[in-house]
Coordinates of C-alpha atoms and ligand atoms in Angstrom, one line a residue:
X30 CA -37.6 -23.4 276.3
X31 CA -35.8 -22.6 279.5
X32 CA -37.2 -22.3 283.0
X33 CA -36.7 -19.5 285.5
X34 CA -37.7 -19.6 289.2
X35 CA -41.2 -18.4 289.8
X36 CA -41.7 -15.1 291.7
X37 CA -42.6 -15.7 295.3
X38 CA -46.3 -16.3 295.0
X39 CA -49.2 -15.8 297.4
X40 CA -49.7 -19.1 299.2
X41 CA -52.9 -20.7 300.4
X42 CA -52.1 -23.2 303.1
X43 CA -54.7 -25.9 303.8
X44 CA -54.7 -27.6 307.2
X45 CA -56.1 -31.1 306.6
X46 CA -56.2 -31.9 310.4
X47 CA -58.5 -29.0 310.8
X48 CA -60.8 -30.4 308.1
X49 CA -60.8 -33.7 310.0
X50 CA -61.5 -31.9 313.3
X51 CA -64.5 -30.1 311.7
X52 CA -65.8 -33.4 310.5
X53 CA -65.7 -34.7 314.1
X54 CA -67.4 -31.5 315.3
X55 CA -70.3 -32.0 312.9
X56 CA -70.4 -35.7 313.8
X57 CA -70.8 -34.8 317.5
X58 CA -73.5 -32.3 316.6
X59 CA -75.7 -34.6 314.6
X60 CA -75.1 -37.7 316.7
X61 CA -74.3 -41.3 315.8
X62 CA -77.5 -42.0 313.9
X63 CA -77.0 -39.4 311.2
X64 CA -74.6 -40.0 308.3
X65 CA -72.4 -37.2 307.2
X66 CA -71.9 -36.9 303.4
X67 CA -69.0 -34.6 302.5
X68 CA -69.6 -32.2 299.6
X69 CA -66.3 -32.0 297.6
X70 CA -67.7 -30.3 294.5
X71 CA -65.6 -27.8 292.6
X72 CA -62.3 -29.4 293.7
X73 CA -63.5 -29.4 297.3
X74 CA -64.3 -25.6 297.1
X75 CA -60.8 -25.1 295.6
X76 CA -58.9 -26.9 298.4
X77 CA -58.0 -30.1 296.4
X78 CA -60.6 -32.9 295.9
X79 CA -58.2 -35.8 296.3
X80 CA -56.3 -34.4 299.3
X81 CA -59.5 -33.4 301.1
X82 CA -61.3 -36.6 300.3
X83 CA -58.4 -38.8 301.5
X84 CA -58.3 -36.8 304.8
X85 CA -62.1 -37.2 305.3
X86 CA -62.0 -41.0 304.5
X87 CA -59.3 -41.3 307.2
X88 CA -61.7 -39.4 309.6
X89 CA -64.4 -41.9 308.9
X90 CA -66.5 -40.3 306.0
X91 CA -67.9 -42.9 303.6
X92 CA -70.1 -40.8 301.2
X93 CA -69.1 -38.0 299.0
X94 CA -71.0 -35.6 296.7
X95 CA -69.2 -34.1 293.7
X96 CA -70.6 -31.6 291.1
X97 CA -69.7 -33.4 287.9
X98 CA -69.1 -36.9 286.6
X99 CA -65.4 -36.0 285.8
X100 CA -64.8 -35.2 289.5
X101 CA -66.3 -38.6 290.5
X102 CA -63.9 -40.3 288.0
X103 CA -61.0 -38.4 289.6
X104 CA -61.9 -39.9 292.9
X105 CA -62.3 -43.4 291.4
X106 CA -58.9 -43.2 289.7
X107 CA -57.3 -42.1 293.0
X108 CA -58.4 -45.4 294.4
X109 CA -61.0 -43.9 296.8
X110 CA -63.5 -46.6 297.4
X111 CA -66.1 -44.6 299.2
X112 CA -69.6 -44.0 297.7
X113 CA -69.6 -41.1 295.3
X114 CA -72.7 -39.3 294.0
X115 CA -72.9 -36.6 291.3
X116 CA -75.2 -33.6 291.9
X117 CA -75.3 -31.9 288.6
X118 CA -74.4 -33.6 285.3
X119 CA -76.0 -35.0 282.2
X120 CA -76.9 -38.4 283.5
X121 CA -78.9 -39.5 280.5
X122 CA -76.2 -38.8 277.9
X123 CA -73.4 -40.1 280.1
X124 CA -75.1 -43.1 281.9
X125 CA -72.7 -45.8 280.7
X126 CA -69.9 -44.1 282.7
X127 CA -71.9 -44.1 285.8
X128 CA -72.6 -47.8 285.5
X129 CA -69.0 -48.8 284.7
X130 CA -67.5 -46.8 287.6
X131 CA -70.3 -47.5 290.2
X132 CA -70.9 -43.8 290.5
X133 CA -74.3 -42.7 291.8
X134 CA -76.3 -40.2 289.9
X135 CA -78.6 -37.6 291.6
X136 CA -81.7 -37.7 289.4
X137 CA -82.9 -34.1 289.0
X138 CA -85.9 -34.3 286.6
X139 CA -88.4 -36.6 285.0
X140 CA -86.4 -37.5 282.0
X141 CA -83.5 -38.7 284.1
X142 CA -85.9 -40.8 286.0
X143 CA -87.1 -42.3 282.7
X144 CA -83.5 -43.2 281.9
X145 CA -83.3 -45.1 285.2
X146 CA -86.5 -46.9 284.7
X147 CA -85.7 -47.7 281.1
X148 CA -82.2 -49.0 281.8
X149 CA -81.7 -52.8 281.4
X150 CA -79.4 -53.0 284.4
X151 CA -80.2 -52.0 287.9
X152 CA -78.8 -48.5 288.7
X153 CA -78.5 -47.2 292.2
X154 CA -79.7 -43.6 292.3
X155 CA -80.5 -40.7 294.6
X156 CA -83.7 -38.7 293.9
X157 CA -83.7 -34.9 294.2
X158 CA -87.1 -33.3 295.0
X159 CA -88.2 -29.8 294.8
X160 CA -89.4 -28.0 298.0
X161 CA -88.9 -24.3 297.4
X162 CA -85.6 -23.7 295.5
X163 CA -86.8 -24.1 291.9
X164 CA -83.4 -25.3 290.7
X165 CA -83.6 -29.0 290.4
X166 CA -85.7 -32.0 291.5
X167 CA -89.1 -33.5 291.0
X168 CA -92.2 -31.7 292.5
X169 CA -94.7 -33.3 294.8
X170 CA -97.2 -33.7 292.0
X171 CA -94.6 -35.4 289.8
X172 CA -93.5 -37.7 292.6
X173 CA -97.1 -38.6 293.4
X174 CA -98.0 -39.4 289.8
X175 CA -94.9 -41.6 289.4
X176 CA -95.6 -43.3 292.7
X177 CA -99.1 -44.2 291.6
X178 CA -97.7 -45.7 288.4
X179 CA -95.6 -48.1 290.4
X180 CA -92.2 -47.0 289.1
X181 CA -90.8 -46.3 292.5
X182 CA -91.7 -49.9 293.6
X183 CA -89.7 -51.3 290.7
X184 CA -86.9 -48.7 290.9
X185 CA -86.7 -47.3 294.4
X186 CA -84.3 -44.4 295.1
X187 CA -81.6 -45.2 297.7
X188 CA -81.7 -41.6 299.0
X189 CA -84.2 -38.7 298.6
X190 CA -82.8 -35.3 299.0
X191 CA -83.8 -31.6 298.7
X192 CA -82.0 -28.3 299.4
X193 CA -82.9 -25.5 301.8
X194 CA -82.9 -21.9 300.4
X195 CA -82.6 -20.0 303.7
X196 CA -81.0 -22.2 306.2
X197 CA -78.4 -19.5 307.1
X198 CA -81.3 -17.6 308.6
X199 CA -82.6 -19.7 311.5
X200 CA -85.9 -17.7 311.9
X201 CA -86.8 -17.8 308.2
X202 CA -90.3 -19.3 307.6
X203 CA -89.0 -20.9 304.4
X204 CA -87.1 -23.5 306.5
X205 CA -90.3 -25.0 308.1
X206 CA -92.2 -24.8 304.8
X207 CA -89.5 -26.7 302.9
X208 CA -89.1 -29.2 305.7
X209 CA -92.9 -30.0 305.7
X210 CA -92.9 -30.3 301.9
X211 CA -89.9 -32.6 302.1
X212 CA -91.5 -34.8 304.8
X213 CA -94.6 -35.2 302.6
X214 CA -92.7 -36.2 299.5
X215 CA -90.3 -38.5 301.4
X216 CA -93.2 -40.3 303.0
X217 CA -94.2 -41.5 299.5
X218 CA -90.6 -42.8 298.9
X219 CA -90.1 -44.9 302.0
X220 CA -87.8 -46.7 302.8
X221 CA -85.4 -44.3 301.0
X222 CA -83.0 -42.5 303.3
X223 CA -83.7 -38.8 303.6
X224 CA -81.3 -35.8 303.3
X225 CA -82.3 -32.1 303.6
X226 CA -79.6 -30.1 305.5
X227 CA -76.4 -28.7 304.1
X228 CA -73.9 -27.0 306.5
X229 CA -76.1 -24.3 307.8
X230 CA -79.0 -26.6 308.2
X231 CA -77.2 -28.6 310.8
X232 CA -77.8 -25.7 313.2
X233 CA -81.5 -25.6 312.6
X234 CA -81.9 -28.6 314.9
X235 CA -82.6 -32.3 314.9
X236 CA -85.8 -32.0 312.9
X237 CA -83.7 -31.0 309.9
X238 CA -81.1 -33.7 310.1
X239 CA -83.1 -36.7 308.8
X240 CA -80.7 -39.6 307.9
X241 CA -77.9 -37.8 306.0
X242 CA -76.5 -34.3 306.2
X243 CA -74.6 -33.0 303.2
X244 CA -71.7 -30.8 304.4
X245 CA -69.3 -28.7 302.4
X246 CA -68.6 -25.2 303.9
X247 CA -68.5 -26.3 307.5
X248 CA -65.7 -28.9 306.8
X249 CA -63.7 -26.1 305.2
X250 CA -64.1 -23.9 308.3
X251 CA -66.7 -21.6 306.8
X252 CA -69.3 -20.4 309.3
X253 CA -71.7 -19.0 306.8
X254 CA -74.6 -18.9 309.2
X255 CA -72.5 -16.9 311.7
X256 CA -73.0 -19.4 314.5
X257 CA -71.6 -18.0 317.8
X258 CA -69.4 -19.1 319.4
X259 CA -67.9 -20.5 316.2
X260 CA -67.3 -24.2 316.7
X261 CA -65.3 -24.7 313.5
X262 CA -61.6 -24.6 313.1
X263 CA -60.1 -22.3 310.5
X264 CA -58.7 -24.4 307.7
X265 CA -56.8 -22.0 305.5
X266 CA -53.9 -19.6 306.0
X267 CA -53.2 -17.0 303.3
X268 CA -49.7 -15.5 303.1
X269 CA -48.0 -13.2 300.7
X270 CA -44.4 -11.8 300.5
X271 CA -43.3 -8.2 300.8
X272 CA -41.8 -7.4 297.4
X273 CA -40.6 -3.8 298.2
X274 CA -40.9 -1.1 300.9
X275 CA -41.0 2.6 300.0
X276 CA -41.0 5.8 302.0
X277 CA -43.9 8.0 301.0
X278 CA -44.1 11.6 302.2
X279 CA -47.0 13.0 304.1
X280 CA -50.0 14.0 301.7
X281 CA -49.0 11.7 298.8
X282 CA -51.6 9.4 297.1
X283 CA -51.3 5.6 297.0
X284 CA -52.8 3.5 294.3
X285 CA -55.5 3.8 291.6
X286 CA -57.9 6.6 292.0
X287 CA -55.8 8.2 294.7
X288 CA -58.3 6.8 297.3
X289 CA -55.7 6.9 300.1
X290 CA -53.5 9.7 301.1
X291 CA -50.8 9.5 303.7
X292 CA -51.4 11.7 306.8
X293 CA -47.8 11.4 307.9
X294 CA -44.5 10.4 306.4
X295 CA -45.1 6.7 305.9
X296 CA -43.6 3.4 305.0
X297 CA -45.6 1.5 302.5
X298 CA -44.9 -2.2 301.8
X299 CA -45.9 -3.6 298.4
X300 CA -47.2 -7.2 298.7
X301 CA -47.1 -9.8 296.0
X302 CA -50.8 -10.4 296.1
X303 CA -53.5 -8.7 294.1
X304 CA -56.9 -9.4 292.6
X305 CA -55.4 -11.9 290.2
X306 CA -54.8 -14.1 293.2
X307 CA -58.5 -14.0 294.1
X308 CA -58.2 -11.3 296.8
X309 CA -61.4 -9.3 296.5
X310 CA -60.6 -5.9 295.0
X311 CA -63.3 -4.4 297.3
X312 CA -61.1 -5.3 300.4
X313 CA -58.7 -2.4 299.5
X314 CA -58.8 0.2 302.3
X315 CA -60.9 -2.3 304.4
X316 CA -58.8 -5.0 306.0
X317 CA -55.5 -5.4 307.8
X318 CA -52.7 -7.9 307.4
X319 CA -50.4 -9.3 310.1
X320 CA -46.7 -8.5 309.7
X321 CA -44.8 -10.5 312.4
X322 CA -47.9 -10.2 314.6
X323 CA -48.3 -6.4 314.0
X324 CA -51.5 -5.2 312.2
X325 CA -51.0 -3.2 309.1
X326 CA -53.9 -1.9 307.0
X327 CA -54.3 -2.3 303.2
X328 CA -54.2 1.1 301.7
X329 CA -55.5 2.3 298.4
X330 CA -57.2 0.3 295.6
X331 CA -55.4 -2.9 295.0
X332 CA -53.7 -3.8 291.7
X333 CA -53.9 -6.9 289.7
X334 CA -50.5 -8.2 290.9
X335 CA -49.9 -6.3 294.1
X336 CA -51.3 -4.5 297.1
X337 CA -50.0 -1.6 299.3
X338 CA -49.9 -1.9 303.1
X339 CA -49.1 0.9 305.6
X340 CA -46.3 -0.5 307.7
X341 CA -45.3 2.8 309.3
X342 CA -46.1 1.3 312.8
X343 CA -44.3 -2.0 312.3
X344 CA -40.8 -2.1 313.6
X345 CA -38.4 -1.9 310.6
X346 CA -36.3 -4.9 311.8
X347 CA -39.2 -7.3 311.2
X348 CA -40.6 -5.7 308.1
X349 CA -38.2 -6.1 305.2
X350 CA -38.6 -7.4 301.6
X351 CA -39.1 -11.2 301.3
X352 CA -40.9 -11.4 304.7
X353 CA -44.2 -13.2 304.6
X354 CA -47.3 -11.5 305.9
X355 CA -50.5 -13.2 306.9
X356 CA -53.8 -12.2 305.3
X357 CA -56.0 -15.1 306.5
X358 CA -55.5 -17.4 309.5
X359 CA -56.6 -18.0 313.1
X360 CA -57.5 -14.3 313.6
X361 CA -59.0 -13.4 310.3
X362 CA -61.1 -16.0 308.4
X363 CA -62.5 -16.2 304.8
X364 CA -65.9 -15.2 306.4
X365 CA -64.3 -12.0 307.9
X366 CA -62.7 -11.2 304.5
X367 CA -66.0 -11.8 302.7
X368 CA -67.8 -9.6 305.2
X369 CA -65.3 -6.7 304.7
X370 CA -65.6 -7.0 300.9
X371 CA -69.4 -7.6 300.8
X372 CA -68.7 -11.0 299.2
X373 CA -69.7 -14.6 299.9
X374 CA -67.2 -16.7 301.8
X375 CA -67.3 -19.9 299.6
X376 CA -66.8 -17.7 296.5
X377 CA -63.9 -15.8 298.1
X378 CA -62.2 -19.1 299.2
X379 CA -62.7 -20.7 295.7
X380 CA -61.1 -17.7 293.9
X381 CA -58.2 -17.5 296.3
X382 CA -57.6 -21.3 295.9
X383 CA -57.6 -20.8 292.1
X384 CA -55.3 -17.8 292.1
X385 CA -52.7 -18.7 294.8
X386 CA -50.2 -21.5 295.1
X387 CA -51.8 -24.2 297.3
X388 CA -49.9 -26.1 300.0
X389 CA -50.8 -28.5 302.7
X390 CA -49.8 -28.2 306.3
X391 CA -50.4 -31.9 307.1
X392 CA -50.7 -35.0 305.2
X393 CA -54.0 -36.9 305.8
X394 CA -53.7 -38.6 309.1
X395 CA -55.6 -41.4 310.9
X396 CA -58.7 -40.3 312.9
X397 CA -57.1 -41.0 316.3
X398 CA -54.5 -38.3 315.8
X399 CA -57.2 -35.6 315.2
X400 CA -57.1 -32.9 317.8
X401 CA -60.4 -31.9 319.4
Ligands
LIG511 C1 -73.1 -27.4 297.6 C2 -74.2 -28.2 298.1 C3 -74.3 -28.6 299.4 C4 -73.2 -28.2 300.4 O1 -73.5 -26.9 300.8 P1 -72.7 -26.2 302.0 O2 -73.6 -25.0 302.4 O3 -71.4 -25.7 301.5 O4 -72.5 -27.2 303.1 C5 -75.3 -29.5 299.8 N1 -76.3 -29.8 299.0 C6 -76.3 -29.4 297.7 C7 -77.4 -29.9 296.8 C8 -75.3 -28.6 297.2 O5 -75.3 -28.1 295.9

């Protein structure tokens, strides 16, 4: 085997200081009596579980939720000492690994709770309860029955949690319904700490904060509830290089399906980013990129490896092959891209992170150096 240099790839740059600043913003919103648990499942939404977790530990975060046991073990082997809880894994089959690594399971059903109560050793656990999502967790009737049997006295959960279905819509009646159901269940589980809100739930007000908020999206700069003015700092910058520039005569078609035709003699730049990098194919003809600060629209349907941009109005001197153009940054966020492509911002971010080369703007820094 011999190696050759890689083609200039699309780059997703992650600003760890911005993640820390968003942590501080959420802290200020919920106040000193509410603990913030960072949700770093799915490789921290694609941004790198170890890098993100280290940055958040430096910012003062001491509780992390991951999706799977394997992710929890990655944090343990990276010498991250903070508490780690696993949302969705096969606790019963894998329980010995939880015990040996001091990893906290989220118990999602009756049979997992039986595993806890049947275990010889004491196992710290969080209990998920069902309030209107129908995905995971014990119902009120199950909790009441188990409560009456005395099991929770012998094996009390450290935290009781539930998940809101509609927290990105402030006025939705589901929010109050779920909150009331959660209150009723958690009253039976006192003195367990209570956790209901994820990112969007923070903006529903104090009544939804309880003891712990579980925050993923907001830390990564995603404003999924569309809060205005947006208090979150953008975390990612997406850049791709110009591979080629061609002159295209007036009236010619560009790209698959000939969905774009030039209305004048045009200069078309071909960018080294396509849907294989996670750029939503539906954003063709819908968004603009920034070339040295000039806006240039994506034209035509995008290809797997590349995308066409109309750079006719960009001065030729600043628009040549190998120049980097910006697709996401301060002025155009993953939420804007998702809106243009009728997609969901966390999914867009995750796909871009998986398809692009990931870089970090800053190494994790101590909390005092965080800008506010
Ligand atoms: C993913 C997840 C969260 C975090 O959600 P965000 O909206 O990204 O903050 C919180 N709680 C549970 C149970 C989750 O699965």
